[in-house]
Short mmCIF file of C-alpha atoms in Angstrom, two decimals:
data_model
loop_
_atom_site.label_atom_id
_atom_site.label_comp_id
_atom_site.label_asym_id
_atom_site.label_seq_id
_atom_site.Cartn_x
_atom_site.Cartn_y
_atom_site.Cartn_z
CA MET A 750 11.18 -88.84 -5.23
CA ARG A 751 12.86 -89.44 -8.37
CA LEU A 752 11.72 -85.80 -9.66
CA ASN A 753 12.45 -84.41 -6.69
CA ILE A 754 16.15 -85.56 -7.02
CA LEU A 755 16.67 -84.18 -10.35
CA LEU A 756 15.14 -81.35 -9.76
CA ILE A 757 17.46 -80.38 -6.88
CA PHE A 758 20.81 -81.55 -9.15
CA SER A 759 19.49 -79.52 -12.23
CA SER A 760 19.10 -76.38 -9.72
CA PHE A 761 22.45 -76.93 -8.52
CA LEU A 762 24.34 -77.09 -11.79
CA LEU A 763 22.28 -74.18 -12.94
CA SER A 764 23.24 -72.21 -9.68
CA LEU A 765 27.01 -73.13 -10.48
CA SER A 766 26.83 -71.01 -13.64
CA PRO A 767 26.88 -67.39 -12.73
CA HIS A 768 29.92 -68.05 -10.34
CA PHE A 769 31.90 -70.36 -12.78
CA ILE A 770 31.51 -69.62 -16.21
CA SER A 771 34.69 -68.54 -17.51
CA ALA A 772 35.69 -65.57 -19.69
CA GLN A 773 36.15 -68.24 -22.52
CA ALA A 774 33.47 -67.91 -25.33
CA VAL A 775 30.09 -69.67 -25.04
CA SER A 776 29.95 -71.93 -27.81
CA PHE A 777 27.20 -73.63 -29.91
CA ASN A 778 26.52 -76.81 -31.81
CA VAL A 779 23.84 -78.79 -33.21
CA LYS A 780 23.58 -82.37 -33.65
CA GLY A 781 21.42 -85.59 -35.17
CA GLY A 782 21.39 -89.02 -35.60
CA LEU A 783 20.13 -92.53 -34.99
CA ASN A 784 18.05 -93.57 -32.03
CA LEU A 785 17.56 -97.10 -30.95
CA SER A 786 14.62 -97.10 -28.65
CA ASN A 787 12.77 -99.52 -26.15
CA MET A 788 10.61 -99.39 -23.16
CA ALA A 789 10.93 -101.25 -19.86
CA PHE A 790 7.87 -102.69 -18.37
CA GLU A 791 7.49 -103.62 -14.58
CA GLY A 792 4.36 -104.97 -12.75
CA PRO A 793 1.43 -107.32 -12.31
CA ASP A 794 -0.12 -106.30 -15.69
CA ALA A 795 3.43 -106.46 -17.76
CA VAL A 796 3.41 -109.33 -20.32
CA ASN A 797 6.97 -108.81 -21.19
CA ASN A 798 10.01 -107.01 -19.01
CA SER A 799 10.79 -104.94 -22.12
CA GLY A 800 9.75 -104.47 -25.58
CA ASN A 801 11.97 -104.76 -28.73
CA ILE A 802 14.15 -102.18 -30.15
CA THR A 803 12.81 -99.81 -32.99
CA THR A 804 14.57 -97.43 -34.55
CA GLY A 805 14.37 -93.58 -34.88
CA PHE A 806 16.19 -90.13 -34.96
CA HIS A 807 17.17 -87.21 -32.88
CA VAL A 808 17.84 -83.68 -33.70
CA GLY A 809 19.02 -80.78 -31.66
CA ALA A 810 20.72 -77.25 -30.84
CA PHE A 811 22.87 -77.02 -27.94
CA VAL A 812 24.58 -74.11 -26.24
CA GLU A 813 27.78 -74.94 -24.07
CA LEU A 814 28.80 -72.70 -20.82
CA PRO A 815 32.33 -73.26 -19.99
CA PHE A 816 33.85 -73.04 -16.75
CA ASN A 817 37.12 -73.41 -17.78
CA ASN A 818 39.01 -75.11 -20.65
CA LYS A 819 37.93 -78.66 -19.47
CA PHE A 820 34.58 -78.40 -17.87
CA GLY A 821 31.16 -76.80 -18.60
CA LEU A 822 27.30 -76.92 -18.85
CA GLU A 823 25.48 -77.95 -21.81
CA THR A 824 21.68 -77.50 -22.30
CA GLY A 825 19.50 -77.22 -25.39
CA LEU A 826 16.54 -78.80 -27.26
CA LEU A 827 16.68 -82.23 -28.35
CA LEU A 828 13.63 -83.39 -30.64
CA GLN A 829 13.71 -87.19 -30.53
CA SER A 830 11.82 -90.51 -31.10
CA LYS A 831 11.08 -92.85 -28.40
CA GLY A 832 9.07 -96.05 -28.52
CA PHE A 833 9.33 -99.93 -28.60
CA LYS A 834 8.08 -102.91 -30.77
CA SER A 835 6.39 -106.18 -29.82
CA GLU A 836 4.40 -109.00 -30.53
CA PHE A 837 0.63 -108.87 -29.80
CA THR A 838 -2.41 -111.01 -29.41
CA SER A 839 -5.97 -109.80 -30.00
CA SER A 840 -9.26 -111.59 -30.01
CA PHE A 841 -13.08 -110.96 -30.80
CA PHE A 842 -16.37 -112.59 -30.25
CA ASP A 843 -17.66 -114.23 -33.85
CA PRO A 844 -21.37 -114.55 -33.53
CA GLU A 845 -21.62 -116.77 -36.52
CA GLU A 846 -19.24 -119.18 -35.06
CA MET A 847 -20.14 -118.37 -31.32
CA ASP A 848 -16.63 -118.64 -30.45
CA SER A 849 -13.85 -116.20 -29.53
CA ILE A 850 -11.33 -115.99 -32.50
CA SER A 851 -7.49 -114.65 -31.88
CA TYR A 852 -5.15 -113.53 -34.11
CA SER A 853 -1.82 -111.97 -33.55
CA GLY A 854 0.95 -109.99 -35.28
CA ASP A 855 3.38 -107.16 -34.56
CA GLN A 856 3.05 -103.66 -33.25
CA THR A 857 5.32 -100.35 -33.56
CA THR A 858 4.67 -97.51 -30.97
CA SER A 859 6.42 -94.55 -32.15
CA LEU A 860 6.55 -91.59 -29.88
CA LEU A 861 8.08 -88.02 -30.36
CA TYR A 862 9.41 -86.11 -27.60
CA LEU A 863 11.08 -82.25 -26.95
CA ASP A 864 13.40 -82.82 -24.39
CA VAL A 865 15.78 -80.52 -22.53
CA PRO A 866 19.03 -81.98 -21.23
CA ILE A 867 21.00 -80.23 -18.62
CA LEU A 868 24.63 -82.02 -18.87
CA PHE A 869 27.78 -81.47 -16.86
CA LYS A 870 30.43 -81.51 -19.88
CA SER A 871 34.18 -82.41 -19.45
CA ARG A 872 36.62 -82.42 -22.36
CA PHE A 873 40.33 -83.62 -22.33
CA ALA A 874 42.79 -82.95 -25.16
CA MET A 875 44.40 -86.51 -26.65
CA GLY A 876 46.53 -85.88 -29.63
CA GLY A 877 44.59 -83.81 -32.43
CA MET A 878 41.25 -84.34 -31.00
CA ASN A 879 39.27 -84.07 -27.87
CA LEU A 880 37.72 -86.72 -25.82
CA ILE A 881 34.47 -85.67 -24.31
CA ALA A 882 31.89 -86.84 -21.80
CA SER A 883 28.71 -85.38 -20.25
CA ALA A 884 25.86 -86.49 -17.66
CA GLY A 885 22.90 -85.13 -16.21
CA PRO A 886 19.11 -85.08 -15.97
CA TYR A 887 16.74 -84.40 -18.83
CA PHE A 888 13.11 -83.19 -18.90
CA GLY A 889 10.70 -84.05 -21.79
CA PHE A 890 7.26 -83.68 -23.18
CA GLY A 891 5.57 -85.92 -25.54
CA LEU A 892 4.40 -84.35 -28.79
CA SER A 893 2.74 -86.86 -30.77
CA GLY A 894 2.84 -90.63 -31.16
CA THR A 895 1.22 -93.47 -33.27
CA ARG A 896 0.95 -97.45 -32.68
CA PHE A 897 1.23 -99.38 -36.24
CA PHE A 898 -0.24 -102.82 -36.15
CA GLU A 899 0.54 -105.61 -38.71
CA TYR A 900 -1.09 -108.76 -38.46
CA THR A 901 -2.66 -111.88 -40.68
CA PHE A 902 -6.02 -113.03 -40.58
CA GLU A 903 -7.56 -115.64 -42.27
CA GLY A 904 -4.85 -115.50 -44.71
CA GLN A 905 -4.95 -111.74 -45.60
CA GLN A 906 -2.48 -109.46 -44.49
CA TYR A 907 -3.73 -106.43 -42.48
CA GLU A 908 -1.99 -102.79 -41.38
CA GLU A 909 -3.88 -100.63 -38.68
CA GLU A 910 -2.70 -97.58 -37.31
CA SER A 911 -3.85 -95.58 -34.21
CA VAL A 912 -3.01 -92.17 -32.70
CA ILE A 913 -1.39 -91.98 -29.25
CA ASP A 914 -3.63 -90.16 -26.61
CA TRP A 915 -1.44 -88.24 -23.84
CA GLY A 916 -2.62 -87.82 -20.37
CA ASP A 917 -3.13 -89.48 -17.10
CA ASN A 918 -6.35 -90.97 -18.94
CA GLY A 919 -4.98 -91.64 -22.45
CA ASP A 920 -2.26 -94.31 -23.17
CA PHE A 921 0.82 -92.58 -21.92
CA LYS A 922 1.52 -89.90 -19.66
CA SER A 923 3.10 -86.96 -21.50
CA VAL A 924 5.86 -85.64 -18.95
CA ASP A 925 9.11 -87.63 -19.05
CA TYR A 926 12.30 -87.19 -17.20
CA GLY A 927 15.64 -89.08 -16.68
CA VAL A 928 19.23 -89.22 -17.07
CA MET A 929 21.51 -89.01 -19.99
CA VAL A 930 25.51 -89.90 -20.27
CA SER A 931 27.40 -89.42 -23.24
CA ILE A 932 30.77 -90.18 -24.47
CA GLY A 933 32.65 -88.74 -27.88
CA VAL A 934 35.37 -87.15 -29.70
CA GLU A 935 35.92 -83.58 -31.25
CA PHE A 936 37.99 -83.18 -34.62
CA SER A 937 37.90 -79.39 -34.77
CA GLU A 938 33.99 -78.51 -35.66
CA LEU A 939 33.01 -82.17 -36.33
CA ILE A 940 31.59 -84.14 -33.03
CA LEU A 941 30.97 -88.01 -33.11
CA SER A 942 29.17 -89.14 -29.76
CA ALA A 943 27.15 -92.04 -28.30
CA SER A 944 24.63 -91.36 -25.63
CA TYR A 945 22.39 -93.62 -23.15
CA VAL A 946 19.12 -92.34 -21.90
CA GLN A 947 17.17 -93.95 -19.07
CA GLY A 948 13.86 -92.66 -18.14
CA LEU A 949 12.68 -92.52 -14.51
CA ALA A 950 9.41 -91.10 -15.02
CA ASN A 951 6.64 -93.67 -15.09
CA ILE A 952 4.60 -93.01 -17.82
CA GLU A 953 1.94 -95.88 -17.27
CA THR A 954 -1.80 -94.84 -17.05
CA ILE A 955 -2.82 -98.17 -16.37
CA ASN A 956 -2.86 -98.97 -12.57
CA PRO A 957 0.27 -96.53 -12.30
CA GLU A 958 0.71 -97.52 -8.78
CA GLN A 959 1.60 -100.89 -9.41
CA ASN A 960 2.75 -100.62 -13.09
CA THR A 961 5.70 -98.99 -14.42
CA THR A 962 6.93 -98.23 -18.01
CA THR A 963 9.97 -96.23 -18.57
CA HIS A 964 11.86 -95.15 -21.60
CA GLN A 965 15.44 -96.39 -22.93
CA ASN A 966 17.15 -94.89 -25.80
CA ILE A 967 20.61 -95.03 -27.10
CA MET A 968 21.77 -92.39 -29.63
CA ILE A 969 24.24 -92.42 -32.06
CA SER A 970 25.30 -88.61 -33.25
CA ILE A 971 27.13 -86.78 -35.63
CA GLY A 972 27.25 -82.86 -34.87
CA PHE A 973 28.83 -79.89 -35.90
CA ARG A 974 30.24 -76.95 -33.73
CA LEU A 975 28.77 -73.54 -35.06
CA GLY A 976 31.18 -71.28 -33.65
CA ASN A 977 32.05 -69.20 -30.46
CA GLU A 978 30.09 -66.12 -29.26
CA GLU A 979 32.90 -63.86 -27.42
#
């Protein structure tokens, strides 16, 4: 249902383009910056409602299709990290002790996605700069990921890493989608912005009918306008 709504909204935005793209120049920009990522968990198997924030990055290239001097449509390719941190507890059976032995530590899940945002963008002049705001859906695909474990056992510090397996029978489903909202300022070619990304896709693979796992991202970006194409 959520995906259907996003697809309808995206199709509506794209359908506006041929009719409302103005004679103004199409513009291009690139941006990159810091990601503050987390994941939300719901359901009977969820230990916590959310994890802890982990830091990452994003980098992307975009094209802006203007309707007029204030409104337009922006889309492009966005490579960005997602994931979360949390504490964990594990155990194993020790045949010598004939007992179960537990240990605990910290784990960081780091995921890399390629997202395609489709954003309705507005721009308003304020003195010597422009205030910009945008909102719309995004669609993404998981490219790679790892889980990194740090724990102490019997006085020794250990580190382990495992590779994320994508797919319905893996660690996470690879397809993601959701909504993105951004606000920022433009100083000529320089663009400063902050964005919030809320995943709507349930990427949970363990009993997804009852358990839900979604992405949450805060993006702090610096970008540069590359020029216009007349």
